[in-house]
PDB file of C-alpha atoms in Angstrom:
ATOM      1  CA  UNK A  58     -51.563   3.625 168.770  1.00 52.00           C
ATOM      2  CA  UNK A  59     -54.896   4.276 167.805  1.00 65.00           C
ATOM      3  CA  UNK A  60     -57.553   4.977 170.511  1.00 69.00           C
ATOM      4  CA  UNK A  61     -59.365   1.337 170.708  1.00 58.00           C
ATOM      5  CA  UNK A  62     -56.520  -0.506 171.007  1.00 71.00           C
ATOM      6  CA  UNK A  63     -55.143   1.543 173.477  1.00 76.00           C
ATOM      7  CA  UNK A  64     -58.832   1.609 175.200  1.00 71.00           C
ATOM      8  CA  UNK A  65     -57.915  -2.727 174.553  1.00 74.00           C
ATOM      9  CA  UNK A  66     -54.989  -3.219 176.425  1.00 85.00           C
ATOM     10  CA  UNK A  67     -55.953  -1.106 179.083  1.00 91.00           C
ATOM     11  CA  UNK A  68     -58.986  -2.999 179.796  1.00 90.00           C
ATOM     12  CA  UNK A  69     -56.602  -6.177 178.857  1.00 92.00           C
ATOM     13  CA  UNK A  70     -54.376  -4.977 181.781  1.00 92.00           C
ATOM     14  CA  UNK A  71     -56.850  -4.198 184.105  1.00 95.00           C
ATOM     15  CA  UNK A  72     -58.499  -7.905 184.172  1.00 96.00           C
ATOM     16  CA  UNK A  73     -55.174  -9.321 183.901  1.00 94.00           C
ATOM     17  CA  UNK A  74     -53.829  -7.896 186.977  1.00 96.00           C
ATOM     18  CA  UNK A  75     -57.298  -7.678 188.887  1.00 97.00           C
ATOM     19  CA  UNK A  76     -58.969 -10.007 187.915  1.00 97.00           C
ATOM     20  CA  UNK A  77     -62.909 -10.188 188.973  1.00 98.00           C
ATOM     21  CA  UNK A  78     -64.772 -12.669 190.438  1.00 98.00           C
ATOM     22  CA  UNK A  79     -61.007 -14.917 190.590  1.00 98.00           C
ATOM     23  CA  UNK A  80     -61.616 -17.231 193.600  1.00 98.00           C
ATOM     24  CA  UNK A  81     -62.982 -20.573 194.868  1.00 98.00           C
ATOM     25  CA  UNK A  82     -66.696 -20.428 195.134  1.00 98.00           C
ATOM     26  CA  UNK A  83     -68.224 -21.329 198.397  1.00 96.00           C
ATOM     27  CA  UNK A  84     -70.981 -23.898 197.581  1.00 96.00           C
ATOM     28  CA  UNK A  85     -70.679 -24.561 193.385  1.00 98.00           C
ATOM     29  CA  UNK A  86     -72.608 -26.835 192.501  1.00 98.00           C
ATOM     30  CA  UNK A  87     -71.141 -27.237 188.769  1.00 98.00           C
ATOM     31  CA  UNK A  88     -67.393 -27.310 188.262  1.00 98.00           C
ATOM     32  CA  UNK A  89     -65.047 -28.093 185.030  1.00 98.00           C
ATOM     33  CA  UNK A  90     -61.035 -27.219 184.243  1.00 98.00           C
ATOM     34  CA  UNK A  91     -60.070 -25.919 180.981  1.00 97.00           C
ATOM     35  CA  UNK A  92     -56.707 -26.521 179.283  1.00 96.00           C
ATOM     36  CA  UNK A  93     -54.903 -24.373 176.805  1.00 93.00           C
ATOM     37  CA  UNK A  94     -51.748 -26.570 175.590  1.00 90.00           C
ATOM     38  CA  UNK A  95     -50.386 -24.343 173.236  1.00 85.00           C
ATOM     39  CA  UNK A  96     -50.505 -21.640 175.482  1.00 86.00           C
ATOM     40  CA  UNK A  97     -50.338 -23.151 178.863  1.00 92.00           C
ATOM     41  CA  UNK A  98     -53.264 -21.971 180.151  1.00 95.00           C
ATOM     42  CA  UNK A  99     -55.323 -23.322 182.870  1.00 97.00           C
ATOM     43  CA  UNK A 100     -58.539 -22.415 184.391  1.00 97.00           C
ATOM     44  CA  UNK A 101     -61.414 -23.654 186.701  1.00 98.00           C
ATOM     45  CA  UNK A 102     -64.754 -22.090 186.418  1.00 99.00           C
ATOM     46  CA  UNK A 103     -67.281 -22.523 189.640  1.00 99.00           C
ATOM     47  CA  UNK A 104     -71.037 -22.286 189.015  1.00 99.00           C
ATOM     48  CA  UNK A 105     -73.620 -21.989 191.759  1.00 98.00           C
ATOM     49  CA  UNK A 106     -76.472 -22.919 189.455  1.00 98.00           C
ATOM     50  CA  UNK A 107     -80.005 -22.045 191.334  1.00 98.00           C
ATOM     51  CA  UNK A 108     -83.577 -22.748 189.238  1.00 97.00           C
ATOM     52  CA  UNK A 109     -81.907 -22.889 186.042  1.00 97.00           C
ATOM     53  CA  UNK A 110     -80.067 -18.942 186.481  1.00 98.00           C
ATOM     54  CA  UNK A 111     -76.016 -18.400 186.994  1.00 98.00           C
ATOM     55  CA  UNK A 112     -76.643 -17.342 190.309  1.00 98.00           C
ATOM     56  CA  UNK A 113     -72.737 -16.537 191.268  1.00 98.00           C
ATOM     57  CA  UNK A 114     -70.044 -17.555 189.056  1.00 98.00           C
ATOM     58  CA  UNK A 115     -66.054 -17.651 189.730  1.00 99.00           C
ATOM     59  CA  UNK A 116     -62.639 -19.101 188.246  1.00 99.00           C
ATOM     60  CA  UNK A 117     -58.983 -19.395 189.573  1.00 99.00           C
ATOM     61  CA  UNK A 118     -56.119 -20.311 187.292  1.00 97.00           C
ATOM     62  CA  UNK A 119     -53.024 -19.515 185.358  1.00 96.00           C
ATOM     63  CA  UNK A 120     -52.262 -17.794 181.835  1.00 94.00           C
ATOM     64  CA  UNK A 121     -51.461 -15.644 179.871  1.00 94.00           C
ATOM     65  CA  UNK A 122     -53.304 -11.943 180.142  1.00 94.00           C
ATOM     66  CA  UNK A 123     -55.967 -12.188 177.752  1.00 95.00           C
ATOM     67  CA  UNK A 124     -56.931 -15.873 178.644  1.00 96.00           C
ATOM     68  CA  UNK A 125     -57.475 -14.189 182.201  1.00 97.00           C
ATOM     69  CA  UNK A 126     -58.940 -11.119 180.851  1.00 97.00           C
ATOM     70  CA  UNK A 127     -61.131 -13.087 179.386  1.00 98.00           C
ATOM     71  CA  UNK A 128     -61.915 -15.644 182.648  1.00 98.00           C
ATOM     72  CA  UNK A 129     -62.766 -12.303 184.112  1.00 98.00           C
ATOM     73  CA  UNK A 130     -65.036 -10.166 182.074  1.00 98.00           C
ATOM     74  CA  UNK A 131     -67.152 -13.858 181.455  1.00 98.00           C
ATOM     75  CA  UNK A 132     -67.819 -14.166 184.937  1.00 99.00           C
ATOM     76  CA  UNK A 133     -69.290 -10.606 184.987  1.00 98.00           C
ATOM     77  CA  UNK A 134     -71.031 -11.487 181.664  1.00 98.00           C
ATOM     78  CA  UNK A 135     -73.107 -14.634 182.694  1.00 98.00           C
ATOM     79  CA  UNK A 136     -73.557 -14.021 186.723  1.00 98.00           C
ATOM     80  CA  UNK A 137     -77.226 -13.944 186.798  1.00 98.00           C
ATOM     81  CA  UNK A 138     -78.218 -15.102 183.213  1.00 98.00           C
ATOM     82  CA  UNK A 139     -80.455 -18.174 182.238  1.00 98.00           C
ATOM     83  CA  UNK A 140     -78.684 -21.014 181.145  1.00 97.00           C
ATOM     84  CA  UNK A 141     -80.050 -20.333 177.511  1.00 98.00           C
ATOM     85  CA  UNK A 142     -78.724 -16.210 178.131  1.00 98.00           C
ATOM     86  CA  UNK A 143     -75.957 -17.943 179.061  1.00 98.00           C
ATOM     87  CA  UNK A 144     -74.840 -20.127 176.048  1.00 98.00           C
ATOM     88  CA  UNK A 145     -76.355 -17.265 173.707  1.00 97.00           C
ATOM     89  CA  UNK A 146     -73.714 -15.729 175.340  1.00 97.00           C
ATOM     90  CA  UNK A 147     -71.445 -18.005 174.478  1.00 98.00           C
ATOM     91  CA  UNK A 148     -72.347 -18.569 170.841  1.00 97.00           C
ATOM     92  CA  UNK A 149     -71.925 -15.060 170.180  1.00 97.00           C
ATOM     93  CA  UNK A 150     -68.336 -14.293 171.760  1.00 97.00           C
ATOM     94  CA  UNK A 151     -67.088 -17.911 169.902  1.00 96.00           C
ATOM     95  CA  UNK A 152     -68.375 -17.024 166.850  1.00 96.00           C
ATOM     96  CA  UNK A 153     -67.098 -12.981 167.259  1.00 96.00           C
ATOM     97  CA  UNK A 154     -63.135 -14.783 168.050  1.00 95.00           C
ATOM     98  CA  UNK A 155     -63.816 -16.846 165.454  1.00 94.00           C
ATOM     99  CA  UNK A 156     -64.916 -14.108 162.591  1.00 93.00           C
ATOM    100  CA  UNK A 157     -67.994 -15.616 162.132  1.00 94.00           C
ATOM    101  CA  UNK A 158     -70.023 -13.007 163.653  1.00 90.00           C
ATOM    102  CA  UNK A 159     -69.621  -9.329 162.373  1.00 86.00           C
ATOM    103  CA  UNK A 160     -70.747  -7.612 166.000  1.00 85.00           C
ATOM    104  CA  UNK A 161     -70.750  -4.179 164.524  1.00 83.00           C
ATOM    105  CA  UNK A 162     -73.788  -5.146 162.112  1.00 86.00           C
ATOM    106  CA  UNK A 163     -75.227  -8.302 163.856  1.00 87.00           C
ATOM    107  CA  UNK A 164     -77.399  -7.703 166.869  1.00 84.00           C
ATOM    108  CA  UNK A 165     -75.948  -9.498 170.316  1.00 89.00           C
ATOM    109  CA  UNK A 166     -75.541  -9.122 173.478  1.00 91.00           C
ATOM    110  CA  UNK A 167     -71.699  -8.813 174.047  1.00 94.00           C
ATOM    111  CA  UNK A 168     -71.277  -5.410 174.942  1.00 92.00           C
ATOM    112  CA  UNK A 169     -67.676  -4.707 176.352  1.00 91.00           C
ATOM    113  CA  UNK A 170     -67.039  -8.529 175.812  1.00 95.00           C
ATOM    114  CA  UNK A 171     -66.863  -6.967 171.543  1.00 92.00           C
ATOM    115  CA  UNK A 172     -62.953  -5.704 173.355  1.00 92.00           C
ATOM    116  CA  UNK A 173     -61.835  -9.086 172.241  1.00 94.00           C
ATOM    117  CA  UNK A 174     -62.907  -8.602 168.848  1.00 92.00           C
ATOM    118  CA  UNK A 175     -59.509  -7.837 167.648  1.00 90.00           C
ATOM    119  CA  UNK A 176     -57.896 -11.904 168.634  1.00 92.00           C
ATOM    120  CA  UNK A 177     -59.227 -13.111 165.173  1.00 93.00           C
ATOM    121  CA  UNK A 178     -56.751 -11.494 164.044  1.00 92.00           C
ATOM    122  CA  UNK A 179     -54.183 -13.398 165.975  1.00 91.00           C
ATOM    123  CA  UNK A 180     -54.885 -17.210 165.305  1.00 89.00           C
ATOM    124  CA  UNK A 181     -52.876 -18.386 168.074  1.00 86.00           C
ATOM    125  CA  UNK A 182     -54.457 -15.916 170.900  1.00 92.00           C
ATOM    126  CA  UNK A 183     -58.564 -17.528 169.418  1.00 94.00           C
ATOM    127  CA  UNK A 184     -58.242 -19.842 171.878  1.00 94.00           C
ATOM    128  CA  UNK A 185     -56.634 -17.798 174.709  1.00 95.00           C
ATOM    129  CA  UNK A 186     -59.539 -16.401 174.612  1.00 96.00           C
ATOM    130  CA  UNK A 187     -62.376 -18.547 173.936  1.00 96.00           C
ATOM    131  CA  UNK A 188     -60.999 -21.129 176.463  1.00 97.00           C
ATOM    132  CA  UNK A 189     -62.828 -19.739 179.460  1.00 98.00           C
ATOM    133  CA  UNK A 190     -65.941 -19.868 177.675  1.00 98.00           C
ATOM    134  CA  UNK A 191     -65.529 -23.283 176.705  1.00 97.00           C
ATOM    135  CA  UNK A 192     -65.004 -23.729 180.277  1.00 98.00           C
ATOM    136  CA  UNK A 193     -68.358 -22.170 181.741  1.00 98.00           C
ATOM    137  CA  UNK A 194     -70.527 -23.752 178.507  1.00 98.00           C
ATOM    138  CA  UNK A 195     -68.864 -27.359 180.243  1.00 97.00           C
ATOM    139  CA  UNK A 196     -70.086 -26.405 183.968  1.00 98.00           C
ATOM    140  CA  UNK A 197     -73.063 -25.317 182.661  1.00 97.00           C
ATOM    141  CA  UNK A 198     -73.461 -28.740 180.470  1.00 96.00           C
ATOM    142  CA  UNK A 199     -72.454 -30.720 183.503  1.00 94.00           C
ATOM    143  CA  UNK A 200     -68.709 -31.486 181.646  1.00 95.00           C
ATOM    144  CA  UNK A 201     -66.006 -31.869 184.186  1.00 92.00           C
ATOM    145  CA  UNK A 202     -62.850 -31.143 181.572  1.00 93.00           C
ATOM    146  CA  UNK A 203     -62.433 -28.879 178.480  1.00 93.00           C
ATOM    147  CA  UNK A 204     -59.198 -28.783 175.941  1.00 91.00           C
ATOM    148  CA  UNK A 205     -58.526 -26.382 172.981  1.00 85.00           C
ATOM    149  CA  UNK A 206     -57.123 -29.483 172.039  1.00 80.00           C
ATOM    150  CA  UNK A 207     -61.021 -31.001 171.529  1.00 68.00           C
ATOM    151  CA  UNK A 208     -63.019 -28.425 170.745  1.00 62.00           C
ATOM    152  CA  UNK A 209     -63.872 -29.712 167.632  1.00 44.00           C
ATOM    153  CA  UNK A 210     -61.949 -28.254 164.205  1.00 42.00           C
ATOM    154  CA  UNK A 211     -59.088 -26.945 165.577  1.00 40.00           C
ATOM    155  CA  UNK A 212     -59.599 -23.089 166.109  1.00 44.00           C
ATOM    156  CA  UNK A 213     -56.337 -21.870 164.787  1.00 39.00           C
ATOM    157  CA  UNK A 214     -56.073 -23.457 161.531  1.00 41.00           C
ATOM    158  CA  UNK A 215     -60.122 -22.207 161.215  1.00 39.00           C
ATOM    159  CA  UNK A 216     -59.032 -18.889 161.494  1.00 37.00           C
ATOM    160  CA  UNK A 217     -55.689 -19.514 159.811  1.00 36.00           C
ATOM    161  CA  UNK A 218     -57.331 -20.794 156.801  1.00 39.00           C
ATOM    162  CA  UNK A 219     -59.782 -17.336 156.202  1.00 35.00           C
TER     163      UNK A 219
END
């Protein structure tokens, strides 16, 4: 096993089975639920939202371990960004899941989030791991509900079709 992906599933492992930031937030004041059919994944994201900044940011939920993973390292991501940090943010991990964005020669601001880098590979785990996101880009659009199911061209056959 080569050293990134072991250096992967650790940190895979580690936000699976402590999960940061994985509780209900005291005083949200922007809250949506994300569904992963295929999968089975389901996730709330709470948003305390205060002059347009991510002051504190949370989930709780069920699924698989990078869907969690994922849920986790996001909250750490976006706590304390601008709304506009905050679905750059976004763009850039759903276009990195996606292939769309090479984050080795593109400039962006993903840092460890690049660990999940590797799932466009997999086009069944794409929206394991973008479904989290989807779910903080609702709260933070005022969206109560999110499904991989509507997220526009279906993410799979996207990647499947590549």
């Amino acid at each position: 096993m080569s050293e990134l992906s072991e250096l992967y599933q650790q940190v895979i492992l580690d936000h699976n089975k402590k999960p940061r930031n994985f509780k209900q937030l005291e005083g949200a004041n922007r809250t949506a639920e994300g569904f992963n059919p295929l999968c089975g994944d389901q996730l709330t994201v709470y948003m305390l939202m205060e002059e347009g900044v991510v002051s504190d940011l949370s989930f709780v939920g069920t699924g698989c371990a990078i869907s969690k993973a994922a849920a986790s390292m996001m909250t750490q991501a976006v706590k304390g960004k601008s709304r506009e940090e905050a679905r750059t943010l976004f763009d850039e991990f759903h276009r990195m899941v996606t292939g769309e964005l090479d984050e080795e020669a593109e400039p962006n601001g993903l840092g460890r989030l690049t660990i999940f880098a590797g799932v466009r590979d997999y086009p069944a785990r794409v929206k394991c791991a973008s479904l989290p996101w989807h779910t903080m880009h609702a709260a933070l659009e005022g969206e109560e509900t999110v499904t991989t199911e509507n997220l526009g061209p279906n993410i799979t056959e996207a990647a499947l079709a590549e």
